[in-house]
CSV table of C-alpha atoms in Angstrom, one decimal:
chain,number,residue,atom,x,y,z
A,19,MET,CA,29.3,-26.3,-20.4
A,20,GLN,CA,26.0,-24.1,-21.4
A,21,LEU,CA,24.4,-24.8,-18.2
A,22,ARG,CA,27.4,-24.0,-16.3
A,23,ARG,CA,27.9,-20.7,-18.2
A,24,ALA,CA,24.1,-19.9,-17.4
A,25,THR,CA,24.7,-20.6,-13.7
A,26,ALA,CA,27.9,-18.6,-13.6
A,27,ALA,CA,26.0,-16.0,-15.5
A,28,GLY,CA,23.3,-16.0,-12.9
A,29,ALA,CA,25.6,-15.9,-9.9
A,30,LEU,CA,27.3,-13.0,-11.3
A,31,LEU,CA,23.8,-10.9,-11.8
A,32,LEU,CA,22.9,-11.7,-8.2
A,33,THR,CA,26.1,-10.4,-7.0
A,34,LEU,CA,26.1,-7.5,-9.1
A,35,THR,CA,22.4,-6.9,-7.6
A,36,LEU,CA,23.5,-7.2,-3.9
A,37,LEU,CA,26.4,-5.3,-4.3
A,38,THR,CA,24.6,-2.4,-5.9
A,39,THR,CA,22.3,-2.5,-3.0
A,40,LEU,CA,25.0,-2.6,-0.5
A,41,ALA,CA,26.8,0.4,-2.3
A,42,GLN,CA,23.4,2.5,-2.1
A,43,ALA,CA,23.3,2.1,1.8
A,44,HIS,CA,23.3,5.9,3.2
A,45,ASN,CA,25.2,7.0,6.2
A,46,ILE,CA,23.8,10.3,7.4
A,47,THR,CA,26.7,11.0,10.0
A,48,ARG,CA,29.3,10.3,7.2
A,49,MET,CA,27.2,12.7,4.5
A,50,LEU,CA,27.1,15.5,7.0
A,51,ALA,CA,30.7,15.0,8.4
A,52,LYS,CA,32.3,16.4,4.9
A,53,PRO,CA,30.7,19.8,5.2
A,54,PRO,CA,31.9,21.7,8.5
A,55,GLU,CA,29.0,24.1,8.6
A,56,PHE,CA,26.3,21.3,9.6
A,57,SER,CA,28.4,20.0,12.7
A,58,THR,CA,25.9,21.0,15.0
A,59,PHE,CA,23.2,19.6,13.2
A,60,ASN,CA,25.1,16.5,12.7
A,61,HIS,CA,26.1,16.1,16.7
A,62,TYR,CA,22.2,16.3,17.7
A,63,LEU,CA,21.2,13.7,15.0
A,64,THR,CA,23.4,11.3,16.8
A,65,LEU,CA,22.6,12.7,20.6
A,66,THR,CA,18.8,12.3,19.6
A,67,HIS,CA,19.1,9.1,18.1
A,68,LEU,CA,17.7,10.1,14.9
A,69,ALA,CA,20.9,9.0,12.7
A,70,ALA,CA,20.0,5.7,13.4
A,71,GLU,CA,16.5,6.0,12.3
A,72,ILE,CA,17.2,7.8,9.2
A,73,ASN,CA,19.7,5.4,8.2
A,74,GLN,CA,17.4,2.5,8.3
A,75,HIS,CA,15.1,4.4,6.2
A,76,THR,CA,14.9,4.7,2.3
A,77,THR,CA,13.2,7.2,0.1
A,78,ILE,CA,13.8,9.9,2.7
A,79,THR,CA,15.4,13.6,2.7
A,80,VAL,CA,17.3,15.5,5.2
A,81,CYS,CA,16.6,19.0,5.5
A,82,ALA,CA,19.8,20.2,7.1
A,83,VAL,CA,20.3,23.6,8.8
A,84,ASP,CA,23.9,25.1,9.3
A,85,ASN,CA,25.5,25.9,12.4
A,86,SER,CA,24.3,29.5,12.9
A,87,ALA,CA,20.8,28.2,12.5
A,88,MET,CA,21.3,25.6,15.1
A,89,SER,CA,22.7,28.2,17.6
A,90,ALA,CA,19.8,30.3,17.5
A,91,LEU,CA,17.7,27.1,18.4
A,92,LEU,CA,20.0,26.1,20.9
A,93,ALA,CA,19.8,29.7,22.7
A,94,LYS,CA,16.4,28.7,23.8
A,95,SER,CA,17.9,25.6,26.2
A,96,PRO,CA,14.9,23.4,24.5
A,97,SER,CA,15.1,19.6,26.2
A,98,ILE,CA,16.7,17.0,24.3
A,99,TYR,CA,13.0,15.6,23.6
A,100,THR,CA,11.9,19.3,22.1
A,101,ILE,CA,15.3,19.1,20.0
A,102,LYS,CA,14.3,15.7,18.8
A,103,ASN,CA,10.8,16.7,18.0
A,104,ILE,CA,12.1,19.7,15.8
A,105,LEU,CA,14.9,17.8,14.3
A,106,SER,CA,12.6,15.0,13.2
A,107,LEU,CA,10.1,17.9,11.4
A,108,HIS,CA,13.1,18.2,9.3
A,109,VAL,CA,13.3,14.7,7.9
A,110,LEU,CA,10.8,14.3,5.4
A,111,LEU,CA,9.6,10.9,4.4
A,112,ASP,CA,9.8,11.1,0.7
A,113,TYR,CA,12.6,11.9,-1.8
A,114,PHE,CA,13.2,15.5,-2.9
A,115,GLY,CA,16.4,16.0,-4.8
A,116,ALA,CA,17.2,19.6,-6.4
A,117,LYS,CA,15.5,18.7,-9.7
A,118,LYS,CA,12.2,17.8,-8.0
A,119,LEU,CA,11.9,20.7,-5.8
A,120,HIS,CA,12.0,22.8,-8.9
A,121,GLN,CA,9.7,20.5,-10.7
A,122,ILE,CA,6.9,19.9,-8.2
A,123,THR,CA,3.6,19.0,-9.6
A,124,ASN,CA,1.2,22.0,-9.5
A,125,GLY,CA,4.0,24.0,-7.7
A,126,THR,CA,3.2,22.4,-4.1
A,127,ALA,CA,3.6,19.3,-2.3
A,128,LEU,CA,2.7,18.0,1.2
A,129,ALA,CA,5.4,15.8,2.9
A,130,ALA,CA,5.0,13.7,6.1
A,131,THR,CA,7.9,13.7,8.3
A,132,MET,CA,9.2,11.5,11.1
A,133,PHE,CA,7.7,14.0,13.5
A,134,GLN,CA,4.3,12.8,12.3
A,135,ALA,CA,5.4,9.1,12.4
A,136,THR,CA,6.2,9.3,15.8
A,137,GLY,CA,2.4,9.9,16.6
A,138,SER,CA,3.4,12.8,19.1
A,139,ALA,CA,2.2,15.3,16.4
A,140,PRO,CA,-1.5,16.5,16.7
A,141,GLY,CA,-3.5,16.4,13.6
A,142,SER,CA,-1.4,17.3,10.5
A,143,ALA,CA,1.4,19.2,12.6
A,144,GLY,CA,3.9,16.7,11.4
A,145,PHE,CA,3.6,17.6,7.6
A,146,VAL,CA,5.7,20.1,5.8
A,147,ASN,CA,4.5,22.3,2.9
A,148,ILE,CA,7.1,22.5,0.1
A,149,THR,CA,6.3,25.2,-2.7
A,150,ASP,CA,8.0,26.3,-5.7
A,151,LEU,CA,7.9,30.3,-5.2
A,152,LYS,CA,8.6,32.8,-7.9
A,153,GLY,CA,11.8,33.8,-8.8
A,154,GLY,CA,13.2,30.3,-8.6
A,155,LYS,CA,12.9,29.9,-4.9
A,156,VAL,CA,11.7,26.9,-2.9
A,157,GLY,CA,10.1,27.4,0.6
A,158,PHE,CA,9.6,25.4,3.4
A,159,THR,CA,6.8,25.4,6.2
A,160,PRO,CA,5.1,23.3,9.0
A,161,GLU,CA,1.5,22.5,8.0
A,162,ASP,CA,0.7,24.1,11.5
A,163,ASN,CA,2.3,27.5,10.5
A,164,ASP,CA,0.7,30.6,9.6
A,165,GLY,CA,1.2,30.0,5.9
A,166,THR,CA,4.7,32.4,5.5
A,167,PHE,CA,7.6,30.0,4.4
A,168,PRO,CA,10.4,30.9,6.8
A,169,ALA,CA,12.8,28.7,5.5
A,170,HIS,CA,14.1,28.3,1.8
A,171,PHE,CA,16.1,25.7,-0.3
A,172,VAL,CA,19.8,26.7,-0.2
A,173,LYS,CA,21.6,24.1,-1.9
A,174,SER,CA,21.8,20.1,-2.3
A,175,VAL,CA,24.6,18.8,-0.1
A,176,GLU,CA,24.2,15.2,-1.4
A,177,GLU,CA,21.8,13.1,-3.6
A,178,LEU,CA,21.5,9.2,-3.7
A,179,PRO,CA,18.8,9.1,-6.4
A,180,TYR,CA,15.4,8.0,-4.7
A,181,ASN,CA,17.1,6.8,-1.8
A,182,ILE,CA,18.4,9.6,0.3
A,183,SER,CA,18.9,13.5,-0.4
A,184,VAL,CA,20.2,16.0,1.9
A,185,ILE,CA,19.6,19.4,1.1
A,186,HIS,CA,20.7,22.6,2.6
A,187,ILE,CA,17.6,24.9,3.9
A,188,SER,CA,18.1,28.4,5.3
A,189,SER,CA,16.4,28.2,8.9
A,190,ILE,CA,14.9,25.8,11.6
A,191,LEU,CA,11.0,25.2,10.8
A,192,PRO,CA,8.9,26.8,13.5
A,193,SER,CA,6.3,24.6,15.1
A,194,GLN,CA,4.5,25.0,18.2
A,195,ALA,CA,3.3,21.3,18.2
A,196,ALA,CA,7.3,20.4,17.9
A,197,LEU,CA,8.2,22.8,20.8
A,198,ALA,CA,5.7,21.8,23.3
A,199,PRO,CA,7.4,20.7,26.5
A,200,ALA,CA,7.9,17.1,27.3
A,201,PRO,CA,5.2,15.3,28.9
A,202,GLY,CA,5.5,14.8,32.8
A,203,PRO,CA,6.7,11.2,33.4
A,204,ALA,CA,4.6,8.6,33.2
A,205,GLU,CA,2.9,7.1,36.3
A,206,LEU,CA,4.6,3.8,36.0
A,207,ASN,CA,7.3,2.4,38.3
A,208,ILE,CA,9.4,0.4,35.6
A,209,THR,CA,11.6,-1.0,38.4
A,210,SER,CA,8.6,-2.4,40.4
A,211,ILE,CA,7.3,-4.3,37.0
A,212,MET,CA,10.8,-5.8,36.6
A,213,SER,CA,11.1,-6.6,40.2
A,214,ALA,CA,7.8,-8.5,40.4
A,215,HIS,CA,8.5,-10.4,37.1
A,216,GLY,CA,11.8,-12.1,37.5
A,217,CYS,CA,14.2,-9.3,37.2
A,218,LYS,CA,14.6,-8.1,40.9
A,219,VAL,CA,18.7,-8.3,40.7
A,220,PHE,CA,19.0,-5.9,37.7
A,221,ALA,CA,15.9,-3.5,38.9
A,222,ASP,CA,17.8,-3.4,42.2
A,223,THR,CA,21.3,-2.9,40.5
A,224,LEU,CA,19.5,0.0,38.4
A,225,LEU,CA,17.9,1.6,41.5
A,226,ALA,CA,21.2,1.7,43.1
A,227,ASN,CA,22.9,3.6,40.2
A,228,PRO,CA,21.7,7.5,40.3
A,229,ASP,CA,23.2,7.9,37.0
A,230,ALA,CA,21.6,5.0,34.8
A,231,PHE,CA,18.5,5.4,36.8
A,232,LYS,CA,17.9,8.9,36.0
A,233,THR,CA,18.7,8.6,32.2
A,234,TYR,CA,15.9,5.6,32.2
A,235,GLY,CA,13.7,8.2,34.0
A,236,ASP,CA,14.6,11.0,31.9
A,237,ASN,CA,13.3,8.5,28.7
A,238,VAL,CA,10.0,7.2,30.1
A,239,GLY,CA,7.7,9.9,28.9
A,240,GLY,CA,9.2,10.1,25.3
A,241,GLY,CA,9.5,6.3,24.7
A,242,LEU,CA,11.4,3.5,26.2
A,243,THR,CA,12.2,0.0,25.6
A,244,VAL,CA,14.0,-2.3,28.3
A,245,PHE,CA,15.6,-5.3,28.1
A,246,CYS,CA,16.0,-6.7,31.5
A,247,PRO,CA,18.2,-9.8,32.0
A,248,MET,CA,16.3,-12.6,34.3
A,249,ASP,CA,17.8,-12.8,37.7
A,250,ASP,CA,20.0,-16.2,37.2
A,251,ALA,CA,21.8,-14.5,34.4
A,252,PHE,CA,22.4,-11.3,36.3
A,253,LYS,CA,23.5,-12.8,39.4
A,254,ALA,CA,25.9,-14.9,37.7
A,255,PHE,CA,27.3,-11.9,36.0
A,256,LEU,CA,27.6,-9.5,39.4
A,257,PRO,CA,31.3,-10.5,39.7
A,258,LYS,CA,32.1,-8.8,36.3
A,259,PHE,CA,29.8,-6.2,36.8
A,260,LYS,CA,31.6,-5.2,40.3
A,261,ASN,CA,34.7,-4.6,38.4
A,262,LEU,CA,33.6,-2.2,36.1
A,263,THR,CA,34.4,1.4,36.8
A,264,ARG,CA,31.3,3.7,38.0
A,265,ALA,CA,31.2,4.7,34.5
A,266,GLY,CA,31.3,1.3,33.1
A,267,LYS,CA,28.6,0.5,35.5
A,268,ALA,CA,26.3,3.0,34.4
A,269,ALA,CA,27.0,2.5,30.4
A,270,LEU,CA,26.2,-1.5,31.0
A,271,LEU,CA,23.0,-0.6,32.5
A,272,GLU,CA,22.0,2.0,30.1
A,273,TYR,CA,23.0,-0.5,27.3
A,274,HIS,CA,19.9,-2.5,28.4
A,275,GLY,CA,17.6,0.3,27.5
A,276,VAL,CA,16.9,1.9,24.0
A,277,PRO,CA,15.4,5.5,23.7
A,278,VAL,CA,12.3,4.6,21.9
A,279,TYR,CA,9.2,2.6,22.0
A,280,GLN,CA,9.2,-0.6,20.3
A,281,SER,CA,6.6,-3.0,20.3
A,282,ILE,CA,7.3,-6.7,19.8
A,283,ALA,CA,6.0,-6.6,16.2
A,284,THR,CA,8.4,-3.8,15.5
A,285,LEU,CA,11.3,-5.8,16.9
A,286,LYS,CA,10.2,-9.0,14.7
A,287,SER,CA,10.3,-6.8,11.6
A,288,ASN,CA,12.8,-4.1,11.9
A,289,ASN,CA,16.2,-6.3,12.0
A,290,GLY,CA,19.4,-4.5,12.2
A,291,LEU,CA,21.5,-2.1,14.4
A,292,GLN,CA,20.1,-0.8,17.6
A,293,ASN,CA,21.4,2.1,19.5
A,294,THR,CA,20.6,2.3,23.3
A,295,LEU,CA,20.5,4.8,26.1
A,296,ALA,CA,24.6,4.4,26.5
A,297,THR,CA,25.1,5.6,22.8
A,298,ASP,CA,27.0,8.8,22.6
A,299,GLY,CA,29.0,9.8,19.7
A,300,ALA,CA,32.2,7.8,19.7
A,301,SER,CA,30.9,5.3,22.1
A,302,LYS,CA,28.7,3.3,20.1
A,303,PHE,CA,27.3,1.0,22.7
A,304,ASP,CA,24.7,-0.6,19.8
A,305,PHE,CA,23.8,-4.0,19.0
A,306,THR,CA,21.8,-6.3,16.7
A,307,VAL,CA,18.3,-7.2,16.5
A,308,GLN,CA,17.9,-10.5,14.6
A,309,ASN,CA,14.5,-12.5,14.2
A,310,ASP,CA,14.0,-16.2,13.5
A,311,GLY,CA,10.3,-16.6,13.0
A,312,GLN,CA,8.9,-15.7,16.3
A,313,GLU,CA,12.2,-15.8,18.3
A,314,VAL,CA,14.0,-12.3,18.7
A,315,THR,CA,17.8,-12.3,19.6
A,316,LEU,CA,20.0,-9.4,20.7
A,317,LYS,CA,23.5,-9.9,19.4
A,318,THR,CA,26.6,-8.0,20.7
A,319,LYS,CA,30.2,-8.8,19.4
A,320,ILE,CA,30.5,-10.6,22.9
A,321,VAL,CA,27.3,-12.7,23.5
A,322,THR,CA,23.7,-13.4,21.9
A,323,ALA,CA,20.7,-12.9,24.3
A,324,LYS,CA,17.2,-14.1,23.4
A,325,ILE,CA,13.8,-12.5,24.4
A,326,THR,CA,12.0,-14.9,26.8
A,327,GLY,CA,8.9,-12.8,27.8
A,328,THR,CA,7.1,-9.4,27.7
A,329,LEU,CA,6.4,-7.7,31.0
A,330,ILE,CA,4.7,-4.7,29.6
A,331,ASP,CA,4.0,-3.4,25.9
A,332,GLU,CA,1.7,-0.2,26.1
A,333,GLN,CA,3.1,2.7,24.3
A,334,PRO,CA,5.6,4.7,25.7
A,335,VAL,CA,7.1,2.0,27.4
A,336,ALA,CA,8.0,-1.9,26.5
A,337,ILE,CA,9.7,-4.1,29.0
A,338,TYR,CA,11.2,-7.4,27.7
A,339,THR,CA,13.0,-10.3,29.8
A,340,ILE,CA,16.2,-11.7,28.2
A,341,ASP,CA,18.2,-14.8,29.1
A,342,LYS,CA,21.7,-13.4,29.3
A,343,VAL,CA,23.0,-10.0,30.1
A,344,LEU,CA,24.1,-7.9,27.2
A,345,GLN,CA,27.8,-7.1,27.3
A,346,PRO,CA,28.9,-4.2,24.8
A,347,LYS,CA,32.3,-4.7,23.2
A,348,GLU,CA,33.3,-1.1,24.3
A,349,LEU,CA,33.4,-2.7,27.7
A,350,PHE,CA,34.5,-6.4,27.4
A,351,LYS,CA,37.0,-8.0,25.4
A,352,GLY,CA,35.8,-10.7,22.8
A,353,ALA,CA,36.2,-14.6,23.0
A,354,LEU,CA,39.4,-15.3,24.3
A,355,THR,CA,41.7,-17.5,22.0
A,356,PRO,CA,42.6,-21.0,23.7
A,357,ALA,CA,46.2,-21.1,25.1
A,358,PRO,CA,48.6,-23.3,23.1
A,359,ALA,CA,49.0,-26.5,24.3
A,360,PRO,CA,52.2,-27.2,26.5
A,361,ALA,CA,55.3,-28.5,25.2
A,362,PRO,CA,56.1,-32.3,25.6
A,363,GLU,CA,58.2,-32.7,28.7
A,364,LYS,CA,62.0,-33.2,28.2
A,365,PRO,CA,63.2,-36.8,29.0
A,366,VAL,CA,64.7,-37.1,32.4
A,367,HIS,CA,68.4,-37.3,31.1
A,368,ALA,CA,68.2,-34.6,28.6
A,369,PRO,CA,71.0,-32.1,28.9
A,370,LYS,CA,70.1,-29.0,30.5
A,371,SER,CA,69.9,-26.1,28.4
A,372,SER,CA,72.5,-23.2,28.7
A,373,LYS,CA,70.2,-20.4,27.9
A,374,LYS,CA,68.1,-18.6,30.7
A,375,LYS,CA,64.7,-20.0,30.9
A,376,THR,CA,61.9,-17.9,29.8
A,377,LYS,CA,59.0,-16.4,31.9
A,378,ASP,CA,55.4,-17.8,30.7
A,379,ALA,CA,53.3,-15.4,29.4
A,380,PRO,CA,50.3,-14.5,31.9
A,381,SER,CA,47.1,-16.2,31.6
A,382,PRO,CA,44.7,-13.6,30.4
A,383,ASP,CA,42.0,-12.4,32.9
A,384,SER,CA,38.5,-13.4,31.7
A,385,GLU,CA,36.7,-11.5,34.3
A,386,SER,CA,38.7,-8.0,33.5
A,387,PRO,CA,36.6,-5.4,31.8
A,388,ALA,CA,38.6,-4.1,28.8
A,389,ASP,CA,38.2,-2.1,25.4
A,390,SER,CA,38.2,-4.1,22.3
A,391,PRO,CA,41.6,-4.2,20.7
A,392,ASP,CA,42.2,-1.3,18.2
A,393,ASP,CA,43.1,-3.7,15.5
A,394,ASP,CA,39.6,-5.8,15.3
A,395,PRO,CA,38.7,-5.6,11.5
A,396,ALA,CA,35.0,-6.0,12.6
A,397,ASP,CA,35.5,-3.1,14.6
A,398,GLN,CA,37.1,-0.8,11.9
A,399,THR,CA,34.5,-1.9,9.2
A,400,ALA,CA,31.1,-2.0,11.1
A,401,ASP,CA,30.9,0.4,13.8
A,402,ASP,CA,30.9,4.1,12.7
A,403,GLU,CA,28.0,4.2,10.9
A,404,ASN,CA,24.9,4.1,12.9
A,405,GLY,CA,23.4,1.0,11.1
A,406,ALA,CA,24.7,1.8,7.6
A,407,VAL,CA,26.3,-1.0,5.4
A,408,GLY,CA,29.4,-0.9,3.2
A,409,VAL,CA,31.4,-3.0,0.8
A,410,GLY,CA,34.5,-4.7,2.3
A,411,ARG,CA,38.1,-3.3,1.6
A,412,MET,CA,38.3,-5.4,-1.7
A,413,GLY,CA,36.0,-2.8,-3.0
A,414,PHE,CA,33.1,-2.8,-5.2
A,415,GLY,CA,35.0,-2.7,-8.6
A,416,GLY,CA,37.5,-5.3,-7.3
A,417,LEU,CA,34.9,-7.7,-6.7
A,418,VAL,CA,32.7,-7.4,-9.8
A,419,LEU,CA,36.3,-8.0,-11.7
A,420,SER,CA,36.8,-11.4,-9.7
A,421,MET,CA,33.3,-12.5,-10.6
A,422,TRP,CA,33.6,-11.8,-14.1
A,423,VAL,CA,37.1,-13.5,-14.7
A,424,GLY,CA,35.6,-16.5,-12.7
A,425,PHE,CA,33.0,-16.2,-15.5
A,426,LEU,CA,35.1,-16.2,-18.5
A,427,LEU,CA,37.3,-18.9,-17.3
A,428,LEU,CA,34.3,-21.5,-17.1
């Protein structure tokens, strides 16, 4: 009896630990959706795919600016590449809550940012100096600035202690390094590389689609990872591809690209949801990266593909071959349920029914693309979050209570 109670207590403790971890998972898109003054900043975090990167980090601080400050930045018509660099300078790779900001050791601290982590920042340009100024003000300035403090702490927006802090600062952090224009397109013909190594059908299809081809080209200089289906896989998929709309065809092709460079070592160590070139606000178009030892798989709600080879893995571009075409749930239905077994035939001499014969239900068209059903519970609980994790409908308290009752009944 004592052994059973000890086992149950251990299971309860493990469950509580797991649920606490899940409850602490953060979602920057949701956190910034509450106050309307950060809607533009929030939109561009998603557009530049920084939101997903933020959600995959812990011990992090997001320095958000309001719509007015974002308008001043956008008035200069910067490229998406430049906007991403500037906003990544506003993501500190350390935790700074309101209390910590006013209790900085020696009154000043130097914080690394996501811009520094990209490797695009020369020298120490990707660091931000945080200083507790006189009068209770806290100033922020990029390390490559002139020493003045163009931005100040305004308020705390939301804090999950030592996990993520979202704070409001007064203005955009100026940085010449972050404002530098995007590098010219690399002298790298990705379609030629794919064509020469077993992905010619995918490469030719990409070349024939100007919208998708331009999207790939725009991302080569800033970082790009491509998962190209082998010829046999894409040939078998072509009938479904031809049934898609023009926008659907472009989205399917863009779904096979990720707007950051990811080495095979990174893919093996950073499992989880992955945004793609097709991701845009409400259009999730993401998949899950998982590894089992040396094997890396890409899972959508429709299919699971395996990385079978590496064509190139040199920053800023990586191209990997996969054994299946990635099918997003936004374009295709899930696995079809089997049709019910036919009713047994009536005896030859059975009396005829006086009711009118009902029509048979039409058989589902497995080749036709369609959106996932709105009532798919998996869609309702797992897709809004750019990679965040949540506790199910039962709720944290409900699950804990159930576990505790079970323990007492032993």
